[in-house]
C-alpha positions as a LaTeX table, in Angstrom:
\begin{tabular}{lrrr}
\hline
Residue & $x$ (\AA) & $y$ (\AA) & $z$ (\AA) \\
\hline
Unk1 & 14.97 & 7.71 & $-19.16$ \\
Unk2 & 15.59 & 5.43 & $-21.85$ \\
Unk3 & 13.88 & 2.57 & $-19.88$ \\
Unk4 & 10.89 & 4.68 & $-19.15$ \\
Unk5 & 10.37 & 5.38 & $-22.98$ \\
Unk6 & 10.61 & 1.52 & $-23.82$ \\
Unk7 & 8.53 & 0.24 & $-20.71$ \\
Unk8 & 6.03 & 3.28 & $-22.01$ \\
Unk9 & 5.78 & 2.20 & $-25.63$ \\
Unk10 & 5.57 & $-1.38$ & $-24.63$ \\
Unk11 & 2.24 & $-0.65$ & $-22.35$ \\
Unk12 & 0.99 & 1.80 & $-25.29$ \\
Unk13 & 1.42 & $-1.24$ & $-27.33$ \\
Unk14 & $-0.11$ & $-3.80$ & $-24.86$ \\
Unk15 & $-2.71$ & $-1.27$ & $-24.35$ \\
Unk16 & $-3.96$ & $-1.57$ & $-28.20$ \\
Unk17 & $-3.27$ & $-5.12$ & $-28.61$ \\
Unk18 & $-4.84$ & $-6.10$ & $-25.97$ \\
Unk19 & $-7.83$ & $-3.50$ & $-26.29$ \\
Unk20 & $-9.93$ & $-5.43$ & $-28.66$ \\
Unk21 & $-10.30$ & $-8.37$ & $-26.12$ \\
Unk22 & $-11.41$ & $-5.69$ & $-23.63$ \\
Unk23 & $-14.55$ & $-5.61$ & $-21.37$ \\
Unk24 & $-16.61$ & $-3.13$ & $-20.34$ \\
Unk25 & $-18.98$ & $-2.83$ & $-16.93$ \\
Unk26 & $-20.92$ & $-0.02$ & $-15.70$ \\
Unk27 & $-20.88$ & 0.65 & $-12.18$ \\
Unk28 & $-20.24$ & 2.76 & $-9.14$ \\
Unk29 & $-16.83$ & 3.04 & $-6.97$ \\
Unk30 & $-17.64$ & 1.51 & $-3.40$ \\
Unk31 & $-13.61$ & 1.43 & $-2.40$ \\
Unk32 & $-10.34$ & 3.03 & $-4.02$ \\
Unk33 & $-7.44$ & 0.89 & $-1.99$ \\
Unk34 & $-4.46$ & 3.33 & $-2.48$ \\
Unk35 & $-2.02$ & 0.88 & $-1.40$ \\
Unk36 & $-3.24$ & $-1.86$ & $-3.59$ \\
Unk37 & $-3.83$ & 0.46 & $-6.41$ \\
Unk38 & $-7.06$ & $-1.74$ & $-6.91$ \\
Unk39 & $-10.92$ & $-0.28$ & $-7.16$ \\
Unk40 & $-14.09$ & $-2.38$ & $-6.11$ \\
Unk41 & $-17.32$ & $-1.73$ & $-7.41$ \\
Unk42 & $-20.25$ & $-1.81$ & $-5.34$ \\
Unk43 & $-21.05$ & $-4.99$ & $-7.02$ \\
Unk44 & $-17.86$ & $-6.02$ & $-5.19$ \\
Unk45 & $-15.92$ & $-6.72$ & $-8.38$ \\
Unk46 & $-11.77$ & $-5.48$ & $-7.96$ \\
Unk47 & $-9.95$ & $-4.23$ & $-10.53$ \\
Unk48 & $-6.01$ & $-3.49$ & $-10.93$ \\
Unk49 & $-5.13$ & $-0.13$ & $-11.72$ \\
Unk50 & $-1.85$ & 0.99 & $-13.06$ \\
Unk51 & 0.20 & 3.57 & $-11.93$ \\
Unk52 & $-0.68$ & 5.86 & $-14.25$ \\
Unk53 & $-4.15$ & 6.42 & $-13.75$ \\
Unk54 & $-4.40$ & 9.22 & $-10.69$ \\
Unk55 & $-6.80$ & 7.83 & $-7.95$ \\
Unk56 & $-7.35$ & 11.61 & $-6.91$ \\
Unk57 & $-9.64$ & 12.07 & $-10.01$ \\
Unk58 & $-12.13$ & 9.19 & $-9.16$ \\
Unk59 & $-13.88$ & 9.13 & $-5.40$ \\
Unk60 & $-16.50$ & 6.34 & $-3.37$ \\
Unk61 & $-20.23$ & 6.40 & $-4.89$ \\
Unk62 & $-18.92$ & 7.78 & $-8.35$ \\
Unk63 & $-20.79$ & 6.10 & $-11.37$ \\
Unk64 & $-18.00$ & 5.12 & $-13.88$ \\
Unk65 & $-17.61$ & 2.78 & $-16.62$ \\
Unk66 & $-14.44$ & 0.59 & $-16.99$ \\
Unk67 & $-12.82$ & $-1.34$ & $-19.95$ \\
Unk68 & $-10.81$ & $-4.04$ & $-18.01$ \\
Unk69 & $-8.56$ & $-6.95$ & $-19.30$ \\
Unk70 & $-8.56$ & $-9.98$ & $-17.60$ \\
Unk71 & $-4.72$ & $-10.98$ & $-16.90$ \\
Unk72 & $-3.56$ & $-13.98$ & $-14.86$ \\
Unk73 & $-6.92$ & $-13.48$ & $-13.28$ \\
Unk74 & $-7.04$ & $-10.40$ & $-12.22$ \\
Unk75 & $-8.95$ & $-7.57$ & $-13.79$ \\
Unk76 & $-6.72$ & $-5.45$ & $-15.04$ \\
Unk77 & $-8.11$ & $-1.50$ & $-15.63$ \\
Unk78 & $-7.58$ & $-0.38$ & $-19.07$ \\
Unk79 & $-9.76$ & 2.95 & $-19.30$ \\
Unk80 & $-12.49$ & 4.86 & $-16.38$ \\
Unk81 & $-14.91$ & 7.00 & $-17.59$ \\
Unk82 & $-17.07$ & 8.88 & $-15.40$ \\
Unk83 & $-20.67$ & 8.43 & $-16.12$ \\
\hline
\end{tabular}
């Protein structure tokens, strides 16, 4: 449990830090890949998502708007907001 609060806190932190370098697109959902826990935009742009965001709430041909972080290449999903 311990671990879960530090690993938390640290991707709270990361999440803040690393918010001001954020992007921002507007688009709409063409694919959620449940395995890959990656979205692609009808544009055909992937992003990462983390764990913690539940794919459930977000469907194909939604209109959403994500802040993403570019890590090691991949675009990494920092907020969704449905549109």
């Amino acid at each position: 449990d311990t671990m879960k609060a530090i690993s938390g806190a640290l991707a709270a932190l990361l999440l803040f830090a690393s918010s001001a370098w954020s992007a921002t697109i507007d688009g709409q959902i063409a694919k959620i890949d449940k395995s890959s826990m990656t979205m692609t935009l009808k544009d055909g742009k992937a992003f990462k998502l983390s764990e913690e965001f539940v794919l459930e709430d977000y469907e194909e041909g939604m209109d959403v708007t994500i802040s993403y972080d570019k890590i090691n290449g991949e675009n990494i999903v920092l907020q969704i907001i449905a549109d």
